PDB file of C-alpha atoms in Angstrom:
ATOM      1  CA  MET A  84     -13.133  52.074 -25.285  1.00 54.00           C
ATOM      2  CA  ASN A  85     -16.643  53.122 -24.415  1.00 63.00           C
ATOM      3  CA  SER A  86     -19.349  50.486 -24.534  1.00 69.00           C
ATOM      4  CA  SER A  87     -21.451  52.498 -26.986  1.00 91.00           C
ATOM      5  CA  LEU A  88     -18.648  52.378 -29.566  1.00 89.00           C
ATOM      6  CA  GLU A  89     -18.058  48.692 -28.917  1.00 90.00           C
ATOM      7  CA  GLU A  90     -21.779  47.946 -29.285  1.00 93.00           C
ATOM      8  CA  THR A  91     -21.948  49.968 -32.520  1.00 94.00           C
ATOM      9  CA  LEU A  92     -18.996  48.128 -34.044  1.00 96.00           C
ATOM     10  CA  LEU A  93     -19.922  44.655 -32.817  1.00 95.00           C
ATOM     11  CA  SER A  94     -23.480  44.991 -34.121  1.00 96.00           C
ATOM     12  CA  ALA A  95     -22.142  46.081 -37.526  1.00 97.00           C
ATOM     13  CA  ILE A  96     -19.724  43.160 -38.032  1.00 97.00           C
ATOM     14  CA  ARG A  97     -21.081  39.968 -39.547  1.00 96.00           C
ATOM     15  CA  THR A  98     -19.665  36.655 -38.336  1.00 96.00           C
ATOM     16  CA  ILE A  99     -19.635  33.795 -40.846  1.00 96.00           C
ATOM     17  CA  PRO A 100     -18.957  30.387 -39.293  1.00 95.00           C
ATOM     18  CA  ASP A 101     -16.746  27.842 -41.084  1.00 94.00           C
ATOM     19  CA  TYR A 102     -15.417  30.279 -43.686  1.00 92.00           C
ATOM     20  CA  PRO A 103     -13.054  29.912 -45.498  1.00 89.00           C
ATOM     21  CA  LYS A 104     -12.650  26.516 -43.848  1.00 89.00           C
ATOM     22  CA  PRO A 105     -14.318  24.512 -41.064  1.00 93.00           C
ATOM     23  CA  GLY A 106     -13.666  25.858 -37.577  1.00 90.00           C
ATOM     24  CA  VAL A 107     -12.933  29.442 -38.666  1.00 89.00           C
ATOM     25  CA  MET A 108     -15.219  32.252 -37.531  1.00 91.00           C
ATOM     26  CA  PHE A 109     -14.787  34.837 -40.309  1.00 93.00           C
ATOM     27  CA  ARG A 110     -15.253  38.436 -39.145  1.00 95.00           C
ATOM     28  CA  ASP A 111     -16.717  40.289 -42.124  1.00 96.00           C
ATOM     29  CA  ILE A 112     -16.435  44.086 -42.008  1.00 97.00           C
ATOM     30  CA  THR A 113     -18.277  44.681 -45.288  1.00 97.00           C
ATOM     31  CA  THR A 114     -21.414  45.134 -43.195  1.00 97.00           C
ATOM     32  CA  LEU A 115     -19.589  47.718 -41.060  1.00 97.00           C
ATOM     33  CA  LEU A 116     -18.457  49.532 -44.219  1.00 97.00           C
ATOM     34  CA  GLY A 117     -22.060  49.624 -45.429  1.00 97.00           C
ATOM     35  CA  ASN A 118     -23.303  51.098 -42.156  1.00 97.00           C
ATOM     36  CA  ALA A 119     -22.567  54.844 -42.363  1.00 97.00           C
ATOM     37  CA  ARG A 120     -22.636  55.386 -38.594  1.00 95.00           C
ATOM     38  CA  ALA A 121     -20.407  52.413 -37.750  1.00 97.00           C
ATOM     39  CA  PHE A 122     -17.962  53.190 -40.575  1.00 98.00           C
ATOM     40  CA  ARG A 123     -17.660  56.814 -39.461  1.00 97.00           C
ATOM     41  CA  ARG A 124     -17.173  55.827 -35.809  1.00 97.00           C
ATOM     42  CA  ALA A 125     -14.463  53.291 -36.710  1.00 97.00           C
ATOM     43  CA  VAL A 126     -12.579  55.814 -38.843  1.00 98.00           C
ATOM     44  CA  ASP A 127     -12.919  58.542 -36.200  1.00 97.00           C
ATOM     45  CA  GLU A 128     -11.600  56.217 -33.476  1.00 97.00           C
ATOM     46  CA  LEU A 129      -8.626  55.158 -35.604  1.00 97.00           C
ATOM     47  CA  VAL A 130      -7.794  58.806 -36.388  1.00 96.00           C
ATOM     48  CA  HIS A 131      -8.314  60.195 -32.878  1.00 95.00           C
ATOM     49  CA  PRO A 132      -4.919  59.311 -31.280  1.00 95.00           C
ATOM     50  CA  TRP A 133      -3.109  61.278 -33.975  1.00 94.00           C
ATOM     51  CA  ALA A 134      -5.315  64.374 -34.065  1.00 89.00           C
ATOM     52  CA  GLY A 135      -2.989  67.321 -34.581  1.00 90.00           C
ATOM     53  CA  ALA A 136       0.049  65.118 -35.276  1.00 94.00           C
ATOM     54  CA  LYS A 137       1.925  65.334 -38.560  1.00 96.00           C
ATOM     55  CA  ILE A 138       1.461  61.966 -40.273  1.00 98.00           C
ATOM     56  CA  ASP A 139       2.836  61.869 -43.802  1.00 98.00           C
ATOM     57  CA  LYS A 140       1.305  58.668 -45.152  1.00 98.00           C
ATOM     58  CA  ILE A 141      -1.290  56.046 -44.386  1.00 98.00           C
ATOM     59  CA  ALA A 142      -0.337  52.611 -45.750  1.00 98.00           C
ATOM     60  CA  GLY A 143      -3.250  50.250 -46.355  1.00 98.00           C
ATOM     61  CA  ILE A 144      -2.964  46.502 -46.858  1.00 97.00           C
ATOM     62  CA  GLU A 145      -4.986  45.054 -49.754  1.00 95.00           C
ATOM     63  CA  ALA A 146      -7.989  45.085 -49.868  1.00 93.00           C
ATOM     64  CA  ARG A 147     -10.047  46.240 -46.885  1.00 96.00           C
ATOM     65  CA  GLY A 148      -7.068  48.245 -45.648  1.00 96.00           C
ATOM     66  CA  PHE A 149      -7.471  50.332 -48.814  1.00 97.00           C
ATOM     67  CA  ILE A 150     -11.015  51.320 -47.865  1.00 97.00           C
ATOM     68  CA  LEU A 151     -10.218  52.153 -44.254  1.00 98.00           C
ATOM     69  CA  GLY A 152      -6.844  53.655 -45.094  1.00 98.00           C
ATOM     70  CA  GLY A 153      -8.250  55.945 -47.773  1.00 98.00           C
ATOM     71  CA  ALA A 154     -10.847  57.331 -45.371  1.00 98.00           C
ATOM     72  CA  ILE A 155      -8.233  57.781 -42.628  1.00 98.00           C
ATOM     73  CA  ALA A 156      -5.754  59.444 -45.011  1.00 98.00           C
ATOM     74  CA  HIS A 157      -8.469  61.880 -46.051  1.00 97.00           C
ATOM     75  CA  GLN A 158      -9.316  62.702 -42.411  1.00 96.00           C
ATOM     76  CA  MET A 159      -5.645  63.243 -41.571  1.00 97.00           C
ATOM     77  CA  SER A 160      -4.702  65.152 -44.747  1.00 97.00           C
ATOM     78  CA  ALA A 161      -2.077  62.478 -45.383  1.00 98.00           C
ATOM     79  CA  GLY A 162      -1.080  60.624 -48.523  1.00 98.00           C
ATOM     80  CA  PHE A 163      -2.176  57.040 -49.100  1.00 98.00           C
ATOM     81  CA  VAL A 164       0.118  54.125 -49.998  1.00 98.00           C
ATOM     82  CA  PRO A 165      -1.371  50.841 -51.247  1.00 98.00           C
ATOM     83  CA  ILE A 166       0.436  47.661 -50.203  1.00 98.00           C
ATOM     84  CA  ARG A 167      -0.593  44.984 -52.670  1.00 97.00           C
ATOM     85  CA  LYS A 168      -0.050  41.394 -53.666  1.00 92.00           C
ATOM     86  CA  LYS A 169       2.785  40.812 -56.106  1.00 93.00           C
ATOM     87  CA  GLY A 170       2.135  41.868 -59.705  1.00 94.00           C
ATOM     88  CA  LYS A 171      -0.710  44.337 -59.056  1.00 95.00           C
ATOM     89  CA  LEU A 172       1.218  47.636 -59.159  1.00 95.00           C
ATOM     90  CA  PRO A 173       2.188  49.201 -62.492  1.00 94.00           C
ATOM     91  CA  HIS A 174       5.474  50.976 -61.669  1.00 96.00           C
ATOM     92  CA  ASP A 175       8.837  50.033 -60.107  1.00 96.00           C
ATOM     93  CA  THR A 176       8.227  48.161 -56.862  1.00 96.00           C
ATOM     94  CA  VAL A 177       9.935  46.761 -53.801  1.00 96.00           C
ATOM     95  CA  ARG A 178       8.628  43.523 -52.350  1.00 96.00           C
ATOM     96  CA  VAL A 179       8.881  41.232 -49.394  1.00 95.00           C
ATOM     97  CA  ALA A 180       8.033  37.536 -49.108  1.00 93.00           C
ATOM     98  CA  TYR A 181       6.072  36.222 -46.142  1.00 90.00           C
ATOM     99  CA  SER A 182       4.741  32.912 -44.903  1.00 83.00           C
ATOM    100  CA  LEU A 183       1.155  31.790 -45.068  1.00 72.00           C
ATOM    101  CA  GLU A 184      -0.159  28.609 -43.507  1.00 65.00           C
ATOM    102  CA  TYR A 185      -0.115  27.001 -46.970  1.00 68.00           C
ATOM    103  CA  GLY A 186       3.124  28.445 -48.395  1.00 75.00           C
ATOM    104  CA  LEU A 187       4.719  31.759 -49.333  1.00 86.00           C
ATOM    105  CA  ASP A 188       3.298  34.946 -50.788  1.00 89.00           C
ATOM    106  CA  GLU A 189       4.742  38.333 -51.640  1.00 93.00           C
ATOM    107  CA  MET A 190       3.507  41.875 -51.192  1.00 96.00           C
ATOM    108  CA  GLU A 191       4.834  45.015 -52.751  1.00 97.00           C
ATOM    109  CA  MET A 192       4.603  48.763 -52.954  1.00 97.00           C
ATOM    110  CA  HIS A 193       5.935  51.364 -55.343  1.00 98.00           C
ATOM    111  CA  LYS A 194       9.591  52.292 -54.764  1.00 97.00           C
ATOM    112  CA  ASP A 195       8.731  55.971 -54.702  1.00 97.00           C
ATOM    113  CA  ALA A 196       5.724  55.680 -52.347  1.00 97.00           C
ATOM    114  CA  ILE A 197       7.624  56.508 -49.140  1.00 97.00           C
ATOM    115  CA  ALA A 198      10.508  58.886 -48.588  1.00 97.00           C
ATOM    116  CA  PRO A 199      12.984  57.982 -45.832  1.00 97.00           C
ATOM    117  CA  GLY A 200      11.889  59.402 -42.489  1.00 98.00           C
ATOM    118  CA  GLU A 201       8.234  59.851 -43.391  1.00 98.00           C
ATOM    119  CA  LYS A 202       5.822  59.133 -40.557  1.00 98.00           C
ATOM    120  CA  VAL A 203       3.492  56.296 -41.543  1.00 98.00           C
ATOM    121  CA  ILE A 204       0.503  54.545 -39.976  1.00 98.00           C
ATOM    122  CA  LEU A 205      -0.284  51.035 -41.237  1.00 98.00           C
ATOM    123  CA  ILE A 206      -3.990  50.147 -41.579  1.00 98.00           C
ATOM    124  CA  ASP A 207      -5.927  46.924 -42.118  1.00 98.00           C
ATOM    125  CA  ASP A 208      -9.286  45.578 -41.049  1.00 97.00           C
ATOM    126  CA  LEU A 209      -8.103  42.761 -38.801  1.00 96.00           C
ATOM    127  CA  ILE A 210      -5.006  41.381 -37.119  1.00 96.00           C
ATOM    128  CA  ALA A 211      -4.897  37.628 -36.551  1.00 93.00           C
ATOM    129  CA  THR A 212      -1.512  35.863 -36.667  1.00 92.00           C
ATOM    130  CA  GLY A 213       0.182  39.060 -37.810  1.00 93.00           C
ATOM    131  CA  GLY A 214       2.095  37.551 -40.740  1.00 93.00           C
ATOM    132  CA  THR A 215       0.753  39.944 -43.356  1.00 94.00           C
ATOM    133  CA  ALA A 216       1.089  42.975 -41.076  1.00 97.00           C
ATOM    134  CA  GLU A 217       4.622  41.960 -40.113  1.00 96.00           C
ATOM    135  CA  ALA A 218       5.569  41.728 -43.802  1.00 96.00           C
ATOM    136  CA  ALA A 219       4.056  45.176 -44.413  1.00 97.00           C
ATOM    137  CA  VAL A 220       6.041  46.605 -41.476  1.00 98.00           C
ATOM    138  CA  LYS A 221       9.239  45.106 -42.888  1.00 96.00           C
ATOM    139  CA  LEU A 222       8.472  46.525 -46.332  1.00 97.00           C
ATOM    140  CA  LEU A 223       7.804  50.012 -44.956  1.00 98.00           C
ATOM    141  CA  THR A 224      10.899  49.870 -42.746  1.00 97.00           C
ATOM    142  CA  GLN A 225      12.999  48.767 -45.721  1.00 95.00           C
ATOM    143  CA  MET A 226      11.894  51.984 -47.463  1.00 96.00           C
ATOM    144  CA  GLY A 227      12.898  54.110 -44.480  1.00 97.00           C
ATOM    145  CA  ALA A 228       9.438  54.788 -43.062  1.00 98.00           C
ATOM    146  CA  GLN A 229       9.049  55.788 -39.439  1.00 98.00           C
ATOM    147  CA  ILE A 230       6.117  53.594 -38.426  1.00 98.00           C
ATOM    148  CA  GLU A 231       4.020  55.409 -35.852  1.00 98.00           C
ATOM    149  CA  ALA A 232       1.521  52.584 -35.355  1.00 98.00           C
ATOM    150  CA  ALA A 233      -0.360  49.695 -36.932  1.00 98.00           C
ATOM    151  CA  CYS A 234      -4.135  50.062 -36.580  1.00 98.00           C
ATOM    152  CA  PHE A 235      -6.914  47.531 -37.031  1.00 98.00           C
ATOM    153  CA  VAL A 236     -10.640  47.490 -36.411  1.00 98.00           C
ATOM    154  CA  ILE A 237     -10.537  43.894 -35.124  1.00 97.00           C
ATOM    155  CA  ASP A 238      -7.999  42.011 -33.014  1.00 96.00           C
ATOM    156  CA  LEU A 239      -8.033  38.232 -32.646  1.00 95.00           C
ATOM    157  CA  PRO A 240      -5.682  38.245 -29.627  1.00 94.00           C
ATOM    158  CA  ASP A 241      -5.494  34.471 -29.197  1.00 93.00           C
ATOM    159  CA  LEU A 242      -3.669  34.233 -32.542  1.00 92.00           C
ATOM    160  CA  GLY A 243      -0.732  36.414 -31.396  1.00 94.00           C
ATOM    161  CA  GLY A 244      -0.537  39.049 -34.130  1.00 95.00           C
ATOM    162  CA  ARG A 245      -0.433  42.029 -31.769  1.00 97.00           C
ATOM    163  CA  ALA A 246       2.485  40.534 -29.823  1.00 96.00           C
ATOM    164  CA  ARG A 247       4.292  39.785 -33.079  1.00 95.00           C
ATOM    165  CA  LEU A 248       4.137  43.443 -34.155  1.00 97.00           C
ATOM    166  CA  GLU A 249       4.919  44.771 -30.697  1.00 97.00           C
ATOM    167  CA  ALA A 250       8.054  42.571 -30.705  1.00 96.00           C
ATOM    168  CA  LEU A 251       9.145  44.629 -33.734  1.00 96.00           C
ATOM    169  CA  GLY A 252       8.659  47.822 -31.713  1.00 97.00           C
ATOM    170  CA  VAL A 253       5.416  48.792 -33.453  1.00 98.00           C
ATOM    171  CA  GLU A 254       2.561  50.296 -31.435  1.00 97.00           C
ATOM    172  CA  VAL A 255      -0.661  48.401 -32.167  1.00 98.00           C
ATOM    173  CA  ARG A 256      -4.102  49.969 -31.879  1.00 97.00           C
ATOM    174  CA  THR A 257      -7.302  47.956 -32.278  1.00 97.00           C
ATOM    175  CA  LEU A 258     -10.929  48.876 -31.671  1.00 96.00           C
ATOM    176  CA  ILE A 259     -12.476  45.535 -30.675  1.00 95.00           C
ATOM    177  CA  GLY A 260     -11.270  42.055 -29.895  1.00 94.00           C
ATOM    178  CA  PHE A 261     -12.789  38.629 -30.354  1.00 91.00           C
ATOM    179  CA  GLU A 262     -11.440  36.127 -27.832  1.00 79.00           C
ATOM    180  CA  GLY A 263     -11.288  32.464 -28.741  1.00 67.00           C
ATOM    181  CA  ASP A 264     -11.030  32.911 -32.517  1.00 61.00           C
TER     182      ASP A 264
END
């Protein structure tokens, strides 16, 4: 990645120490989303590897993945699929349970959101331990999606999420990394 892009993105991301608990450095992209230049550059960089490719759907993980995913779907002339927490979607759903550090949670999507064989890119703002992204990959795979990649603005490589997804055979693309988080 060129240093100009990295500088643009890094300067647009707010870091909040000790949130949501002591010792955590929270990487807040709401400031990036509010910066037109940085938001556009992030979306363009996430779209670029698939320019000219036929991608059927962009799947975004609640909630910041919706914002990024909607913009990317628009750029790629692809449909958008929301992946949400249990109980938030109004029609027939499929769901998967996944582990959090404090217990279990579930995410779901509409049963008719993906047709078998559709090419899908998964989007979220950040990959840390990879538990949520792994659950989303399993949900999409269960529906017959062909996952082309999982894309994130931020990677926290020390937490192992990228490796977790790559172990599932999913290509991972990130724009910037924060070591030691």
